Amino acid sequence: MTNTLTAELARDVPFTIGGHTFQSRLFVGTGKYRSHDEMVRAIDASGAEVVTVAVRRVPLDRSRDDGILHYLDPKRYFLLANTAGCYSAEDAIRYARLAREAGFNDFVKLEVIGDQETLLPDVAGLLEATRVLVRDGFKVLAYTNEDLVTALRLQEAGAAAVMPLASPIGSGLGLLNPFSVRTIKSRLTVPVVVDAGVGTASDACLTMEQGVDGILMNTALAAARDPVAMAHAMRLAVEAGRAAFLAGRMPRREVAVPSSPIEGMLD
Amino acid sequence: MIEVVVNGERRTVPVDATLLDLLDVLRLDPRVVVVEHNRQIVRRTELERARLAPGDAIELVHFVGGG
């Protein structure tokens, strides 16, 4: 009985981006962990299927081999390459093409950064790179700010998903503008996956409660005191936030309404 | 010998060396490295046919941890 009920409550629409259905709505990054072992255990605890990776030069002295494929099985995880660190459409396109050549998939988490201090996106470069990469057959997941019009333009440009930030990359400030993220989700037909800024479980839960399709996080796990325990918390938070969204929250009222009957009180 | 630039570093390789030879010298597995030769991506199957010329720029990249 309980199992049937749980299965019923867990029923959700499939989460599909660019024709690929994903089992978990939590995407995680692979950067900044204290050790590869800790990263592997945290990703396992998160239940994530999609993990992001970056494209960088191979060290020519073989003393330090930092290749991620030594630690993550590409048969188990969906490797989503990013273009982190790119400050122009041209660079981002170059990195995306190199990533695709690795031969795993034609998805890219497209970042075109416009400002070193805030790591906020350069939306003109982002739109340009999105158009070129879509024409080139890529499934583009575009990291953007919380601006609705940019999100709409990215969708028009053919982005497979739009990824508005909760707050700046690595800041852990949480969801600064729930209204904007909710608006983006309500206006777009492509999936909306919030990327960056989530700091702890309540941030993830609140973000999912806005109705977005998923969340991508990295520093919130890697920089936690215990990344494995935080990954577990985030898994639950994403599931709880999604379930609460599907359940439909009660309306907010600015007056109290008693929960117990007002009749039947003693004289 | 000729001089080429690999990941920003000058390296000397034998005349007529191919990209596959270069990977071999560097002890890199072609299956986990993506090669760019003078800004053009070179498919794995083409590595043994691509010959290096003096001054060529080669980038060898792979996946590392990132967000």
mmCIF file of C-alpha atoms in Angstrom:
data_model
loop_
_atom_site.group_PDB
_atom_site.id
_atom_site.type_symbol
_atom_site.label_atom_id
_atom_site.label_comp_id
_atom_site.label_asym_id
_atom_site.label_seq_id
_atom_site.Cartn_x
_atom_site.Cartn_y
_atom_site.Cartn_z
ATOM 1 C CA MET A 1 0.000 0.000 0.000
ATOM 2 C CA THR A 2 2.679 2.423 1.056
ATOM 3 C CA ASN A 3 4.817 1.427 -1.916
ATOM 4 C CA THR A 4 1.936 1.938 -4.339
ATOM 5 C CA LEU A 5 1.228 5.316 -2.845
ATOM 6 C CA THR A 6 4.874 6.345 -3.072
ATOM 7 C CA ALA A 7 5.026 5.275 -6.700
ATOM 8 C CA GLU A 8 1.874 7.256 -7.386
ATOM 9 C CA LEU A 9 3.232 10.366 -5.695
ATOM 10 C CA ALA A 10 6.551 10.091 -7.481
ATOM 11 C CA ARG A 11 4.855 10.084 -10.872
ATOM 12 C CA ASP A 12 6.249 12.896 -12.951
ATOM 13 C CA VAL A 13 6.566 13.764 -16.600
ATOM 14 C CA PRO A 14 9.773 12.492 -18.212
ATOM 15 C CA PHE A 15 12.600 14.984 -18.171
ATOM 16 C CA THR A 16 13.787 15.270 -21.753
ATOM 17 C CA ILE A 17 16.300 17.623 -23.354
ATOM 18 C CA GLY A 18 17.060 17.499 -27.059
ATOM 19 C CA GLY A 19 15.387 14.118 -27.403
ATOM 20 C CA HIS A 20 17.329 12.531 -24.548
ATOM 21 C CA THR A 21 15.435 11.547 -21.391
ATOM 22 C CA PHE A 22 17.266 11.919 -18.088
ATOM 23 C CA GLN A 23 16.495 10.050 -14.885
ATOM 24 C CA SER A 24 17.592 12.722 -12.423
ATOM 25 C CA ARG A 25 16.728 16.410 -12.377
ATOM 26 C CA LEU A 26 19.950 17.148 -10.536
ATOM 27 C CA PHE A 27 23.004 17.796 -12.713
ATOM 28 C CA VAL A 28 26.367 18.097 -10.999
ATOM 29 C CA GLY A 29 29.757 19.504 -11.872
ATOM 30 C CA THR A 30 33.087 17.793 -11.368
ATOM 31 C CA GLY A 31 35.312 20.759 -10.492
ATOM 32 C CA LYS A 32 36.999 21.926 -7.320
ATOM 33 C CA TYR A 33 36.700 18.748 -5.247
ATOM 34 C CA ARG A 34 39.459 18.132 -2.717
ATOM 35 C CA SER A 35 40.125 14.736 -4.244
ATOM 36 C CA HIS A 36 38.900 12.607 -7.106
ATOM 37 C CA ASP A 37 37.748 9.983 -4.642
ATOM 38 C CA GLU A 38 35.557 12.498 -2.830
ATOM 39 C CA MET A 39 34.145 13.689 -6.148
ATOM 40 C CA VAL A 40 33.225 10.151 -7.202
ATOM 41 C CA ARG A 41 31.491 9.449 -3.904
ATOM 42 C CA ALA A 42 29.637 12.782 -3.923
ATOM 43 C CA ILE A 43 28.385 12.297 -7.474
ATOM 44 C CA ASP A 44 27.225 8.804 -6.570
ATOM 45 C CA ALA A 45 25.345 10.151 -3.540
ATOM 46 C CA SER A 46 23.728 12.909 -5.625
ATOM 47 C CA GLY A 47 22.046 10.365 -7.886
ATOM 48 C CA ALA A 48 22.919 12.588 -10.847
ATOM 49 C CA GLU A 49 23.129 11.160 -14.326
ATOM 50 C CA VAL A 50 24.410 14.294 -16.058
ATOM 51 C CA VAL A 51 27.854 15.469 -14.994
ATOM 52 C CA THR A 52 29.596 18.478 -16.465
ATOM 53 C CA VAL A 53 33.215 18.497 -17.562
ATOM 54 C CA ALA A 54 35.581 21.130 -18.940
ATOM 55 C CA VAL A 55 37.913 21.002 -21.946
ATOM 56 C CA ARG A 56 41.529 21.828 -21.169
ATOM 57 C CA ARG A 57 45.038 21.182 -22.467
ATOM 58 C CA VAL A 58 46.546 17.814 -21.622
ATOM 59 C CA PRO A 59 49.591 18.290 -19.376
ATOM 60 C CA LEU A 60 52.601 17.277 -21.480
ATOM 61 C CA ASP A 61 54.630 16.152 -18.509
ATOM 62 C CA ARG A 62 52.916 12.968 -17.499
ATOM 63 C CA SER A 63 53.502 13.607 -13.800
ATOM 64 C CA ARG A 64 50.104 15.208 -13.364
ATOM 65 C CA ASP A 65 47.318 13.518 -15.260
ATOM 66 C CA ASP A 66 44.094 15.323 -14.422
ATOM 67 C CA GLY A 67 41.878 13.636 -17.028
ATOM 68 C CA ILE A 68 38.414 13.067 -15.594
ATOM 69 C CA LEU A 69 37.754 9.892 -17.557
ATOM 70 C CA HIS A 70 40.107 8.010 -15.260
ATOM 71 C CA TYR A 71 37.527 8.494 -12.527
ATOM 72 C CA LEU A 72 34.089 8.648 -14.163
ATOM 73 C CA ASP A 73 32.644 5.884 -16.283
ATOM 74 C CA PRO A 74 31.188 7.449 -19.431
ATOM 75 C CA LYS A 75 28.829 4.493 -19.725
ATOM 76 C CA ARG A 76 27.273 5.341 -16.381
ATOM 77 C CA TYR A 77 27.260 9.133 -16.617
ATOM 78 C CA PHE A 78 26.147 11.499 -19.344
ATOM 79 C CA LEU A 79 29.138 13.782 -19.875
ATOM 80 C CA LEU A 80 28.009 17.336 -20.542
ATOM 81 C CA ALA A 81 30.976 19.390 -21.723
ATOM 82 C CA ASN A 82 31.022 23.064 -20.891
ATOM 83 C CA THR A 83 32.725 26.036 -22.482
ATOM 84 C CA ALA A 84 33.672 27.557 -19.128
ATOM 85 C CA GLY A 85 36.385 30.160 -19.318
ATOM 86 C CA CYS A 86 35.417 31.332 -22.819
ATOM 87 C CA TYR A 87 34.968 35.070 -23.235
ATOM 88 C CA SER A 88 33.902 35.169 -26.888
ATOM 89 C CA ALA A 89 31.498 33.317 -29.150
ATOM 90 C CA GLU A 90 34.476 32.234 -31.271
ATOM 91 C CA ASP A 91 36.280 30.619 -28.325
ATOM 92 C CA ALA A 92 33.129 28.942 -27.053
ATOM 93 C CA ILE A 93 32.423 27.472 -30.502
ATOM 94 C CA ARG A 94 36.013 26.190 -30.703
ATOM 95 C CA TYR A 95 35.771 24.499 -27.295
ATOM 96 C CA ALA A 96 32.354 23.016 -28.095
ATOM 97 C CA ARG A 97 33.675 21.444 -31.293
ATOM 98 C CA LEU A 98 36.698 20.003 -29.492
ATOM 99 C CA ALA A 99 34.396 18.553 -26.831
ATOM 100 C CA ARG A 100 32.141 16.934 -29.405
ATOM 101 C CA GLU A 101 35.156 15.348 -31.061
ATOM 102 C CA ALA A 102 35.754 13.409 -27.849
ATOM 103 C CA GLY A 103 32.882 11.337 -29.168
ATOM 104 C CA PHE A 104 30.362 11.073 -26.349
ATOM 105 C CA ASN A 105 27.427 13.242 -27.445
ATOM 106 C CA ASP A 106 26.529 16.453 -29.242
ATOM 107 C CA PHE A 107 25.341 18.325 -26.137
ATOM 108 C CA VAL A 108 27.177 21.371 -24.849
ATOM 109 C CA LYS A 109 26.678 23.567 -21.824
ATOM 110 C CA LEU A 110 27.403 26.838 -23.531
ATOM 111 C CA GLU A 111 29.011 29.580 -21.486
ATOM 112 C CA VAL A 112 30.165 32.860 -22.982
ATOM 113 C CA ILE A 113 31.363 34.917 -20.059
ATOM 114 C CA GLY A 114 31.231 38.689 -20.246
ATOM 115 C CA ASP A 115 32.768 39.833 -16.977
ATOM 116 C CA GLN A 116 35.589 38.354 -14.922
ATOM 117 C CA GLU A 117 34.372 39.719 -11.611
ATOM 118 C CA THR A 118 30.817 38.366 -11.704
ATOM 119 C CA LEU A 119 31.169 35.680 -14.406
ATOM 120 C CA LEU A 120 27.899 36.968 -15.802
ATOM 121 C CA PRO A 121 27.195 35.934 -19.386
ATOM 122 C CA ASP A 122 27.831 38.019 -22.490
ATOM 123 C CA VAL A 123 24.359 37.595 -23.944
ATOM 124 C CA ALA A 124 25.245 38.907 -27.421
ATOM 125 C CA GLY A 125 28.096 36.397 -27.705
ATOM 126 C CA LEU A 126 25.904 33.688 -26.209
ATOM 127 C CA LEU A 127 23.185 34.204 -28.813
ATOM 128 C CA GLU A 128 25.710 34.263 -31.633
ATOM 129 C CA ALA A 129 27.414 31.060 -30.443
ATOM 130 C CA THR A 130 24.029 29.374 -29.913
ATOM 131 C CA ARG A 131 22.990 30.075 -33.511
ATOM 132 C CA VAL A 132 26.260 28.762 -34.945
ATOM 133 C CA LEU A 133 26.336 25.622 -32.804
ATOM 134 C CA VAL A 134 22.661 24.784 -33.405
ATOM 135 C CA ARG A 135 23.296 25.069 -37.151
ATOM 136 C CA ASP A 136 26.251 22.751 -36.608
ATOM 137 C CA GLY A 137 24.003 20.090 -35.040
ATOM 138 C CA PHE A 138 24.701 20.723 -31.357
ATOM 139 C CA LYS A 139 22.147 20.441 -28.558
ATOM 140 C CA VAL A 140 22.882 23.704 -26.798
ATOM 141 C CA LEU A 141 22.160 24.210 -23.097
ATOM 142 C CA ALA A 142 22.760 27.916 -22.713
ATOM 143 C CA TYR A 143 23.972 29.367 -19.414
ATOM 144 C CA THR A 144 22.333 32.774 -19.106
ATOM 145 C CA ASN A 145 21.190 35.372 -16.606
ATOM 146 C CA GLU A 146 17.625 35.665 -15.307
ATOM 147 C CA ASP A 147 16.473 37.957 -18.114
ATOM 148 C CA LEU A 148 13.281 36.719 -19.790
ATOM 149 C CA VAL A 149 13.923 38.351 -23.161
ATOM 150 C CA THR A 150 17.379 36.777 -23.462
ATOM 151 C CA ALA A 151 15.862 33.411 -22.554
ATOM 152 C CA LEU A 152 13.227 33.836 -25.268
ATOM 153 C CA ARG A 153 15.885 34.785 -27.838
ATOM 154 C CA LEU A 154 17.955 31.735 -26.907
ATOM 155 C CA GLN A 155 14.926 29.534 -27.441
ATOM 156 C CA GLU A 156 14.297 31.165 -30.825
ATOM 157 C CA ALA A 157 17.956 30.584 -31.690
ATOM 158 C CA GLY A 158 17.377 26.869 -31.187
ATOM 159 C CA ALA A 159 18.736 26.228 -27.693
ATOM 160 C CA ALA A 160 17.707 22.776 -26.440
ATOM 161 C CA ALA A 161 17.501 24.130 -22.890
ATOM 162 C CA VAL A 162 17.965 27.474 -21.201
ATOM 163 C CA MET A 163 19.966 27.683 -17.988
ATOM 164 C CA PRO A 164 19.312 30.838 -15.992
ATOM 165 C CA LEU A 165 21.450 31.414 -12.928
ATOM 166 C CA ALA A 166 20.119 31.423 -9.383
ATOM 167 C CA SER A 167 22.994 33.750 -8.434
ATOM 168 C CA PRO A 168 26.588 34.153 -9.704
ATOM 169 C CA ILE A 169 28.722 31.067 -10.341
ATOM 170 C CA GLY A 170 30.366 29.786 -7.187
ATOM 171 C CA SER A 171 28.671 32.400 -4.978
ATOM 172 C CA GLY A 172 26.331 30.126 -3.033
ATOM 173 C CA LEU A 173 23.926 33.053 -2.614
ATOM 174 C CA GLY A 174 20.921 30.939 -3.508
ATOM 175 C CA LEU A 175 17.917 31.875 -5.641
ATOM 176 C CA LEU A 176 18.021 35.683 -5.719
ATOM 177 C CA ASN A 177 15.098 36.195 -8.064
ATOM 178 C CA PRO A 178 12.425 33.506 -7.866
ATOM 179 C CA PHE A 179 10.026 35.726 -9.817
ATOM 180 C CA SER A 180 12.326 35.948 -12.872
ATOM 181 C CA VAL A 181 13.081 32.252 -12.902
ATOM 182 C CA ARG A 182 9.376 31.435 -12.582
ATOM 183 C CA THR A 183 8.579 33.844 -15.401
ATOM 184 C CA ILE A 184 11.209 32.276 -17.657
ATOM 185 C CA LYS A 185 9.845 28.814 -16.916
ATOM 186 C CA SER A 186 6.266 29.890 -17.609
ATOM 187 C CA ARG A 187 7.127 31.484 -20.958
ATOM 188 C CA LEU A 188 9.532 28.947 -22.477
ATOM 189 C CA THR A 189 8.643 25.670 -24.095
ATOM 190 C CA VAL A 190 12.188 24.255 -23.935
ATOM 191 C CA PRO A 191 13.382 22.916 -20.558
ATOM 192 C CA VAL A 192 14.702 25.382 -17.991
ATOM 193 C CA VAL A 193 17.554 24.130 -15.822
ATOM 194 C CA VAL A 194 18.806 26.557 -13.196
ATOM 195 C CA ASP A 195 22.588 26.704 -13.242
ATOM 196 C CA ALA A 196 24.839 28.261 -10.627
ATOM 197 C CA GLY A 197 24.422 29.923 -7.278
ATOM 198 C CA VAL A 198 22.679 27.252 -5.224
ATOM 199 C CA GLY A 199 24.415 27.029 -1.838
ATOM 200 C CA THR A 200 22.495 24.575 0.295
ATOM 201 C CA ALA A 201 19.506 22.245 0.260
ATOM 202 C CA SER A 202 16.870 24.900 0.928
ATOM 203 C CA ASP A 203 18.120 26.862 -2.109
ATOM 204 C CA ALA A 204 17.724 23.776 -4.288
ATOM 205 C CA CYS A 205 14.277 23.046 -2.897
ATOM 206 C CA LEU A 206 13.080 26.634 -3.366
ATOM 207 C CA THR A 207 14.447 26.625 -6.912
ATOM 208 C CA MET A 208 12.646 23.416 -7.851
ATOM 209 C CA GLU A 209 9.442 24.764 -6.284
ATOM 210 C CA GLN A 210 9.438 27.444 -8.997
ATOM 211 C CA GLY A 211 8.609 24.657 -11.459
ATOM 212 C CA VAL A 212 11.920 24.557 -13.311
ATOM 213 C CA ASP A 213 12.930 21.273 -14.903
ATOM 214 C CA GLY A 214 16.218 20.783 -13.105
ATOM 215 C CA ILE A 215 19.256 22.263 -11.375
ATOM 216 C CA LEU A 216 22.965 22.132 -12.106
ATOM 217 C CA MET A 217 25.330 22.683 -9.211
ATOM 218 C CA ASN A 218 29.006 22.201 -8.507
ATOM 219 C CA THR A 219 30.515 24.368 -5.768
ATOM 220 C CA ALA A 220 27.610 23.707 -3.393
ATOM 221 C CA LEU A 221 28.823 20.123 -3.235
ATOM 222 C CA ALA A 222 32.560 20.516 -3.761
ATOM 223 C CA ALA A 223 32.954 23.288 -1.184
ATOM 224 C CA ALA A 224 30.673 21.771 1.474
ATOM 225 C CA ARG A 225 32.437 20.561 4.611
ATOM 226 C CA ASP A 226 31.201 17.076 3.695
ATOM 227 C CA PRO A 227 30.485 16.940 -0.052
ATOM 228 C CA VAL A 228 29.084 13.404 0.066
ATOM 229 C CA ALA A 229 26.566 14.286 2.784
ATOM 230 C CA MET A 230 25.649 17.503 0.968
ATOM 231 C CA ALA A 231 25.138 15.587 -2.260
ATOM 232 C CA HIS A 232 22.660 13.357 -0.420
ATOM 233 C CA ALA A 233 20.893 16.443 0.965
ATOM 234 C CA MET A 234 20.712 18.006 -2.488
ATOM 235 C CA ARG A 235 19.243 14.867 -3.973
ATOM 236 C CA LEU A 236 16.454 14.934 -1.396
ATOM 237 C CA ALA A 237 15.977 18.698 -1.775
ATOM 238 C CA VAL A 238 15.595 18.504 -5.549
ATOM 239 C CA GLU A 239 13.099 15.661 -5.185
ATOM 240 C CA ALA A 240 11.217 17.486 -2.412
ATOM 241 C CA GLY A 241 11.084 20.747 -4.345
ATOM 242 C CA ARG A 242 9.862 18.984 -7.460
ATOM 243 C CA ALA A 243 7.235 17.045 -5.505
ATOM 244 C CA ALA A 244 6.036 20.238 -3.802
ATOM 245 C CA PHE A 245 5.760 21.989 -7.149
ATOM 246 C CA LEU A 246 3.719 19.109 -8.570
ATOM 247 C CA ALA A 247 1.553 19.090 -5.433
ATOM 248 C CA GLY A 248 0.757 22.791 -5.811
ATOM 249 C CA ARG A 249 1.353 24.949 -2.787
ATOM 250 C CA MET A 250 -1.449 26.664 -0.825
ATOM 251 C CA PRO A 251 -2.073 30.330 -1.558
ATOM 252 C CA ARG A 252 -0.232 32.871 0.555
ATOM 253 C CA ARG A 253 -2.499 34.887 2.869
ATOM 254 C CA GLU A 254 -1.489 37.834 4.961
ATOM 255 C CA VAL A 255 -3.994 36.973 7.702
ATOM 256 C CA ALA A 256 -4.163 33.998 9.998
ATOM 257 C CA VAL A 257 -6.785 31.337 9.364
ATOM 258 C CA PRO A 258 -7.344 28.840 12.195
ATOM 259 C CA SER A 259 -6.689 25.206 11.448
ATOM 260 C CA SER A 260 -8.953 23.942 14.253
ATOM 261 C CA PRO A 261 -12.764 24.309 14.266
ATOM 262 C CA ILE A 262 -14.083 27.513 15.770
ATOM 263 C CA GLU A 263 -17.326 25.690 16.688
ATOM 264 C CA GLY A 264 -17.538 23.447 19.688
ATOM 265 C CA MET A 265 -15.555 25.662 22.019
ATOM 266 C CA LEU A 266 -16.609 25.551 25.678
ATOM 267 C CA ASP A 267 -18.633 28.422 27.166
ATOM 268 C CA MET B 1 64.286 17.615 -36.864
ATOM 269 C CA ILE B 2 61.635 20.334 -37.079
ATOM 270 C CA GLU B 3 60.149 22.590 -34.438
ATOM 271 C CA VAL B 4 56.410 22.707 -33.705
ATOM 272 C CA VAL B 5 54.356 24.260 -30.907
ATOM 273 C CA VAL B 6 52.387 21.795 -28.773
ATOM 274 C CA ASN B 7 50.014 23.244 -26.173
ATOM 275 C CA GLY B 8 52.002 26.455 -26.300
ATOM 276 C CA GLU B 9 55.387 24.721 -25.784
ATOM 277 C CA ARG B 10 58.087 24.395 -28.430
ATOM 278 C CA ARG B 11 58.905 20.791 -29.250
ATOM 279 C CA THR B 12 61.155 19.191 -31.821
ATOM 280 C CA VAL B 13 59.931 16.214 -33.815
ATOM 281 C CA PRO B 14 61.518 14.232 -36.653
ATOM 282 C CA VAL B 15 60.957 15.366 -40.227
ATOM 283 C CA ASP B 16 57.860 13.617 -41.612
ATOM 284 C CA ALA B 17 56.461 12.902 -38.140
ATOM 285 C CA THR B 18 52.673 12.508 -38.010
ATOM 286 C CA LEU B 19 50.285 13.564 -35.266
ATOM 287 C CA LEU B 20 50.057 9.931 -34.195
ATOM 288 C CA ASP B 21 53.866 9.871 -33.861
ATOM 289 C CA LEU B 22 53.673 12.990 -31.702
ATOM 290 C CA LEU B 23 51.092 11.414 -29.385
ATOM 291 C CA ASP B 24 53.255 8.321 -29.205
ATOM 292 C CA VAL B 25 56.351 10.338 -28.197
ATOM 293 C CA LEU B 26 54.273 12.117 -25.539
ATOM 294 C CA ARG B 27 52.847 8.766 -24.414
ATOM 295 C CA LEU B 28 49.268 10.020 -24.855
ATOM 296 C CA ASP B 29 46.391 7.680 -25.643
ATOM 297 C CA PRO B 30 44.689 8.882 -28.845
ATOM 298 C CA ARG B 31 41.368 7.608 -27.486
ATOM 299 C CA VAL B 32 41.249 10.179 -24.687
ATOM 300 C CA VAL B 33 42.841 13.160 -26.420
ATOM 301 C CA VAL B 34 41.304 15.481 -29.000
ATOM 302 C CA VAL B 35 43.772 16.994 -31.435
ATOM 303 C CA GLU B 36 43.638 20.381 -33.104
ATOM 304 C CA HIS B 37 46.214 21.020 -35.849
ATOM 305 C CA ASN B 38 46.597 24.649 -36.939
ATOM 306 C CA ARG B 39 43.095 25.318 -35.613
ATOM 307 C CA GLN B 40 41.550 22.367 -37.467
ATOM 308 C CA ILE B 41 40.212 19.400 -35.518
ATOM 309 C CA VAL B 42 41.807 16.156 -36.669
ATOM 310 C CA ARG B 43 39.742 12.989 -36.432
ATOM 311 C CA ARG B 44 41.328 10.037 -34.649
ATOM 312 C CA THR B 45 41.364 8.045 -37.859
ATOM 313 C CA GLU B 46 43.271 10.831 -39.623
ATOM 314 C CA LEU B 47 46.039 11.183 -37.025
ATOM 315 C CA GLU B 48 48.404 8.795 -38.786
ATOM 316 C CA ARG B 49 48.062 10.650 -42.064
ATOM 317 C CA ALA B 50 48.513 14.209 -40.743
ATOM 318 C CA ARG B 51 52.164 15.234 -41.163
ATOM 319 C CA LEU B 52 53.738 17.972 -39.142
ATOM 320 C CA ALA B 53 55.432 20.968 -40.754
ATOM 321 C CA PRO B 54 57.797 23.509 -39.129
ATOM 322 C CA GLY B 55 55.921 26.038 -37.014
ATOM 323 C CA ASP B 56 52.685 24.050 -36.827
ATOM 324 C CA ALA B 57 50.492 24.721 -33.805
ATOM 325 C CA ILE B 58 49.034 21.655 -32.148
ATOM 326 C CA GLU B 59 46.566 21.621 -29.286
ATOM 327 C CA LEU B 60 45.967 18.434 -27.342
ATOM 328 C CA VAL B 61 42.941 18.588 -25.052
ATOM 329 C CA HIS B 62 40.920 16.314 -22.824
ATOM 330 C CA PHE B 63 38.121 16.504 -20.244
ATOM 331 C CA VAL B 64 38.917 17.730 -16.759
ATOM 332 C CA GLY B 65 36.717 18.538 -13.776
ATOM 333 C CA GLY B 66 34.472 21.533 -14.311
ATOM 334 C CA GLY B 67 31.071 22.972 -13.518
#
